Tab-separated table of N, CA and C in Angstrom:
chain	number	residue	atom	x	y	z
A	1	UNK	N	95.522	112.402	93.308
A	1	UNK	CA	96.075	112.984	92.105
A	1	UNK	C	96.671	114.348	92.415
A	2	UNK	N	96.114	115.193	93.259
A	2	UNK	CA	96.436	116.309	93.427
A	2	UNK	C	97.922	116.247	94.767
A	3	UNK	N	97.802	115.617	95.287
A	3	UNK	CA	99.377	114.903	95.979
A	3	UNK	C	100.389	115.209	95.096
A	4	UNK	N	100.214	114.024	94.207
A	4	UNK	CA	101.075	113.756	93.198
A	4	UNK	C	101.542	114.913	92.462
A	5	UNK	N	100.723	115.886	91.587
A	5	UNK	CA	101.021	117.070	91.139
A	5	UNK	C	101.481	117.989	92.072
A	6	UNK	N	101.466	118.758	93.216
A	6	UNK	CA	101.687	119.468	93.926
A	6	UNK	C	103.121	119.382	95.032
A	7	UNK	N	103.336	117.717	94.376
A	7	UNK	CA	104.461	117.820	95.828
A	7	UNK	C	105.560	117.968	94.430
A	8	UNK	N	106.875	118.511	95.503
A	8	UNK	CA	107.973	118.844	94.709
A	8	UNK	C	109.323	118.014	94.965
A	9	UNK	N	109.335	116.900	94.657
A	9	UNK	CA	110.059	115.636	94.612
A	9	UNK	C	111.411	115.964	94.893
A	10	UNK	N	112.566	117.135	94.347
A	10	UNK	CA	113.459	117.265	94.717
A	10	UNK	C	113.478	117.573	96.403
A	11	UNK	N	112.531	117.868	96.958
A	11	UNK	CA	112.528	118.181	98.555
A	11	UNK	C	112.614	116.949	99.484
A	12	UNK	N	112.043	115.421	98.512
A	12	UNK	CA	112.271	114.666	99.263
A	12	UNK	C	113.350	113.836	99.900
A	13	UNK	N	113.389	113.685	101.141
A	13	UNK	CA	114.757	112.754	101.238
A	13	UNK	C	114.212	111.328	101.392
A	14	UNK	N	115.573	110.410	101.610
A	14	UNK	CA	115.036	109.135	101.341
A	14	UNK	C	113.920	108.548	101.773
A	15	UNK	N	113.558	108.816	103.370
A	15	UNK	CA	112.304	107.817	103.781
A	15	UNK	C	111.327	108.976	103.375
A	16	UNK	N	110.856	110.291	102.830
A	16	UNK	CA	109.872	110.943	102.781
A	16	UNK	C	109.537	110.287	101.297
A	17	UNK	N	110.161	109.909	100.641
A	17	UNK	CA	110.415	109.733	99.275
A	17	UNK	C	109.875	108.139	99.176
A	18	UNK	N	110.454	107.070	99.863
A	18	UNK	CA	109.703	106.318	100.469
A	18	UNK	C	108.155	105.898	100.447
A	19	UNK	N	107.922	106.798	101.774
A	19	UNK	CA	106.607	106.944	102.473
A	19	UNK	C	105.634	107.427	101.280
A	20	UNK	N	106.267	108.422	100.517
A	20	UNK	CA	104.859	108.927	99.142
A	20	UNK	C	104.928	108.227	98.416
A	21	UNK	N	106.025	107.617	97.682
A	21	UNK	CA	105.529	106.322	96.519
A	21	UNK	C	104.656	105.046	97.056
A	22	UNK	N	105.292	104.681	97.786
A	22	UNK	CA	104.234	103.858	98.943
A	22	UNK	C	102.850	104.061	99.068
A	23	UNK	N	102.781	105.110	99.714
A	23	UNK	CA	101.485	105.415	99.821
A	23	UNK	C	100.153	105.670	98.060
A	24	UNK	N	100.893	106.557	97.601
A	24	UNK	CA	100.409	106.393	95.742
A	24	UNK	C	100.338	105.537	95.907
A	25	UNK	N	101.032	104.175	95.648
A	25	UNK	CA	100.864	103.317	95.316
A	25	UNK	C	99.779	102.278	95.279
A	26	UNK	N	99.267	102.317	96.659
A	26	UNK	CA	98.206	101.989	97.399
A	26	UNK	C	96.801	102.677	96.926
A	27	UNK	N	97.127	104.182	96.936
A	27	UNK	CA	96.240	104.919	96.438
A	27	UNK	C	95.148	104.257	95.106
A	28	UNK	N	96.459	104.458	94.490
A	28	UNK	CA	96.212	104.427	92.961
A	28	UNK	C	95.688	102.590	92.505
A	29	UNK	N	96.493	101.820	93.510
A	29	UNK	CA	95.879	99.732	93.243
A	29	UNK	C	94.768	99.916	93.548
A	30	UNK	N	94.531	100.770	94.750
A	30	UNK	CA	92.823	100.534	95.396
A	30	UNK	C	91.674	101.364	94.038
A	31	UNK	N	92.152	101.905	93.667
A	31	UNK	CA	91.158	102.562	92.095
A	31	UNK	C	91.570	102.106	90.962
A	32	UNK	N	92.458	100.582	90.890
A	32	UNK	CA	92.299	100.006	90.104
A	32	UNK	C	93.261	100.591	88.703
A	33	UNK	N	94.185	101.216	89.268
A	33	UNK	CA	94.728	102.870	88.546
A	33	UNK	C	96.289	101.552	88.184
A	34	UNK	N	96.650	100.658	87.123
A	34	UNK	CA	97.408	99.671	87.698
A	34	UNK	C	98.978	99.845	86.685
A	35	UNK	N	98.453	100.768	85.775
A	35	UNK	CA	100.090	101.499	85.501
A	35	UNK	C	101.083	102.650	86.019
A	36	UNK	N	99.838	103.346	86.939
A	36	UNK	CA	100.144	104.221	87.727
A	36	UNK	C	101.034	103.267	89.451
A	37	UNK	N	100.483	102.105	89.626
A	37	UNK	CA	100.671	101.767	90.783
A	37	UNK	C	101.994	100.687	90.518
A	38	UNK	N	101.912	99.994	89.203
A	38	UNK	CA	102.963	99.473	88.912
A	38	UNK	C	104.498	99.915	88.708
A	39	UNK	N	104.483	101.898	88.232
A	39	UNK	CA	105.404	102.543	88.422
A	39	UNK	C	106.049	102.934	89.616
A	40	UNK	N	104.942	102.995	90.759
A	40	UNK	CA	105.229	102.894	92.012
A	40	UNK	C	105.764	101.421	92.837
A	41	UNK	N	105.307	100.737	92.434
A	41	UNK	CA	105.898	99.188	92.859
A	41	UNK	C	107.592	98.968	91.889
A	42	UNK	N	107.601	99.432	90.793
A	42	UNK	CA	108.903	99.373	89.969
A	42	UNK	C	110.048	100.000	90.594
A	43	UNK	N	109.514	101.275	91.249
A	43	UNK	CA	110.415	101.838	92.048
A	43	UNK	C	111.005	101.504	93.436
A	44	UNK	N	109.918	100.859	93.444
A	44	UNK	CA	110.627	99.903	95.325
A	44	UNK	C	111.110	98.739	94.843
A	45	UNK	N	110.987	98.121	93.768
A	45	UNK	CA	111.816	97.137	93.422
A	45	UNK	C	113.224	97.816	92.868
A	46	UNK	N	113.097	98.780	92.519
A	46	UNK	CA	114.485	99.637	92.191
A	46	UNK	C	115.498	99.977	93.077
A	47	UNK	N	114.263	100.752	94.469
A	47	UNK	CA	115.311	101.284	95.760
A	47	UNK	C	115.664	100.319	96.227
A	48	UNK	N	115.064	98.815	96.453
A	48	UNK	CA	115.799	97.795	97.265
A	48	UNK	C	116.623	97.251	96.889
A	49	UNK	N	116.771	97.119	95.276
A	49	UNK	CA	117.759	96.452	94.855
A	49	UNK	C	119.284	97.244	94.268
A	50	UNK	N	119.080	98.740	94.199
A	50	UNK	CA	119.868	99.474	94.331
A	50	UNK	C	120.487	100.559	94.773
A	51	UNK	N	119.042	100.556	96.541
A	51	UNK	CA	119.470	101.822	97.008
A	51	UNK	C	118.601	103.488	96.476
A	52	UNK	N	119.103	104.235	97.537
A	52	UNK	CA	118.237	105.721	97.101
A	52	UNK	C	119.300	106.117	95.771
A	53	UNK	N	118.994	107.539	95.424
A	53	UNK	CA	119.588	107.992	94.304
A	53	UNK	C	118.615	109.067	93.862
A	54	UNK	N	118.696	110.174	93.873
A	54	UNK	CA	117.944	111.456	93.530
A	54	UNK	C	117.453	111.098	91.647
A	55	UNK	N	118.804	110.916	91.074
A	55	UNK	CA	117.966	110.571	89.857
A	55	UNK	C	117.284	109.295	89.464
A	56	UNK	N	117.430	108.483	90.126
A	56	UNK	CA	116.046	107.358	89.815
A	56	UNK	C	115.094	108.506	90.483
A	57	UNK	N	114.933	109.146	91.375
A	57	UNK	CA	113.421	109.893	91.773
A	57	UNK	C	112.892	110.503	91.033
A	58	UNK	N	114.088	111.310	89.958
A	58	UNK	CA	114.088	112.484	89.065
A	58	UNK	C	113.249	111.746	87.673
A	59	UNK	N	113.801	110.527	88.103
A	59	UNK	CA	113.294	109.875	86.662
A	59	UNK	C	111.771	109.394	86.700
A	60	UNK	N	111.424	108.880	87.858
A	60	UNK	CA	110.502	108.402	88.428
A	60	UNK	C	109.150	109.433	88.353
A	61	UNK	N	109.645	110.630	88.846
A	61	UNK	CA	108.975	111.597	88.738
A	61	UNK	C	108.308	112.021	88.015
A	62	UNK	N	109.073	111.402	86.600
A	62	UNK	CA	108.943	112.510	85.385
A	62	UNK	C	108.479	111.170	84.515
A	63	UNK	N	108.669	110.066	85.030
A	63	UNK	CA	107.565	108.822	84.474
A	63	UNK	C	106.326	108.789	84.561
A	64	UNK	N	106.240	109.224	86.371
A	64	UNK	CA	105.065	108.775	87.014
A	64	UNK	C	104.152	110.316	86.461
A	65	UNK	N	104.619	111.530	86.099
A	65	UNK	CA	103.759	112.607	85.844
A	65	UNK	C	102.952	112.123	84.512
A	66	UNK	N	103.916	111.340	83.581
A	66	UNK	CA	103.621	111.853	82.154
A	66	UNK	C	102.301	110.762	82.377
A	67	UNK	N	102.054	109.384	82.640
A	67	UNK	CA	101.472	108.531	82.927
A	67	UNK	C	100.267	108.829	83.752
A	68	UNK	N	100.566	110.030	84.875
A	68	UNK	CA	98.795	110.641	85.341
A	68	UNK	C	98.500	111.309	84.407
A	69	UNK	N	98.993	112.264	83.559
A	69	UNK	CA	98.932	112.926	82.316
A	69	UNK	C	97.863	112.667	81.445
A	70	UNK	N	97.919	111.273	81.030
A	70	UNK	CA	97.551	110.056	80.133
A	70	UNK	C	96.128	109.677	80.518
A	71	UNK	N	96.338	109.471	82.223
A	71	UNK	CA	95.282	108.937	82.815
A	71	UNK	C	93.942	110.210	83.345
A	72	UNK	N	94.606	110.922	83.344
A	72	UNK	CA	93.675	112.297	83.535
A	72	UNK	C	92.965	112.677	82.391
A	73	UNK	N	93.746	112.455	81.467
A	73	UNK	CA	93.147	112.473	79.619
A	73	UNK	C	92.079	111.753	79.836
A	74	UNK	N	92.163	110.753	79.804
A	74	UNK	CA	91.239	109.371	79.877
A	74	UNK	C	89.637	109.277	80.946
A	75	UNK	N	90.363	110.059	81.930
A	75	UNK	CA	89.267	110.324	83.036
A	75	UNK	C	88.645	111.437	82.374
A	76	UNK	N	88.988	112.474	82.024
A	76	UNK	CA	88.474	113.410	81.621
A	76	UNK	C	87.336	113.083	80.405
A	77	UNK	N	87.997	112.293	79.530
A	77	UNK	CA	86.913	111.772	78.671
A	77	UNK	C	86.146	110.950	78.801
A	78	UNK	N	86.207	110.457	79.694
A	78	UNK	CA	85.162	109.103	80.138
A	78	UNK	C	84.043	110.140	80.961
A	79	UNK	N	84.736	111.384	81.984
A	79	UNK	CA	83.180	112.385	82.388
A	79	UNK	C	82.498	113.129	81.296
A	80	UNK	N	83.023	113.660	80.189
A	80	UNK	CA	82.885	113.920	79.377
A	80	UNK	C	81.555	113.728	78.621
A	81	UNK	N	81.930	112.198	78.543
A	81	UNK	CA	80.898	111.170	77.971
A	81	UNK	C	79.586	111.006	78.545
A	82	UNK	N	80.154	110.795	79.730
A	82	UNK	CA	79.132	110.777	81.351
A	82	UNK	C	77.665	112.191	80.877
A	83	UNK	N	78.885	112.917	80.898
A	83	UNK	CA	77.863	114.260	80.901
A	83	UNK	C	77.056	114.392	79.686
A	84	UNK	N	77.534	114.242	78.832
A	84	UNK	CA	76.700	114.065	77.635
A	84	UNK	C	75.445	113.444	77.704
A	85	UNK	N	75.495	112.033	78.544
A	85	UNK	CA	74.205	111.261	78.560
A	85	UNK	C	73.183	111.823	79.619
A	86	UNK	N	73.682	112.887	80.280
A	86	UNK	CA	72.898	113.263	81.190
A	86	UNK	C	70.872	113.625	80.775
């Protein structure tokens, strides 16, 4: 998660750009994380079928943030809860 927030997407070029959705991707299937990983799989079905392009990344970016956003909400309240029963 902290990847994801910290890297600065306009820096990437095509295979760095690549290599990190990829990798998220993986990240995020293996924790079961599967709208987060499906945005990442949407996008390699995107680059192959139409190539790089800064604004699919731009867009991607700003999909894939709002969606950890969501999911950080969610985590947050589920420890939340956690802690309560302590």
């Amino acid at each position: 998660v902290k990847s994801v927030q910290r890297v600065d997407h306009r820096l990437l070029d095509e295979a760095d750009a690549k290599r990190f959705i990829h990798t998220i991707k993986g990240e995020f299937s293996f924790f079961d994380c599967e709208s987060l990983s499906n945005l990442c799989e949407n996008w390699e079905i995107d680059y192959k079928k139409n190539g790089f392009s800064n604004e699919r990344l731009e867009y991607f970016f700003t999909e894939f943030k709002g969606e950890l956003e969501k999911f950080m909400e969610q985590y947050d309240a589920i420890l939340s809860i956690k802690k309560s029963y302590k």
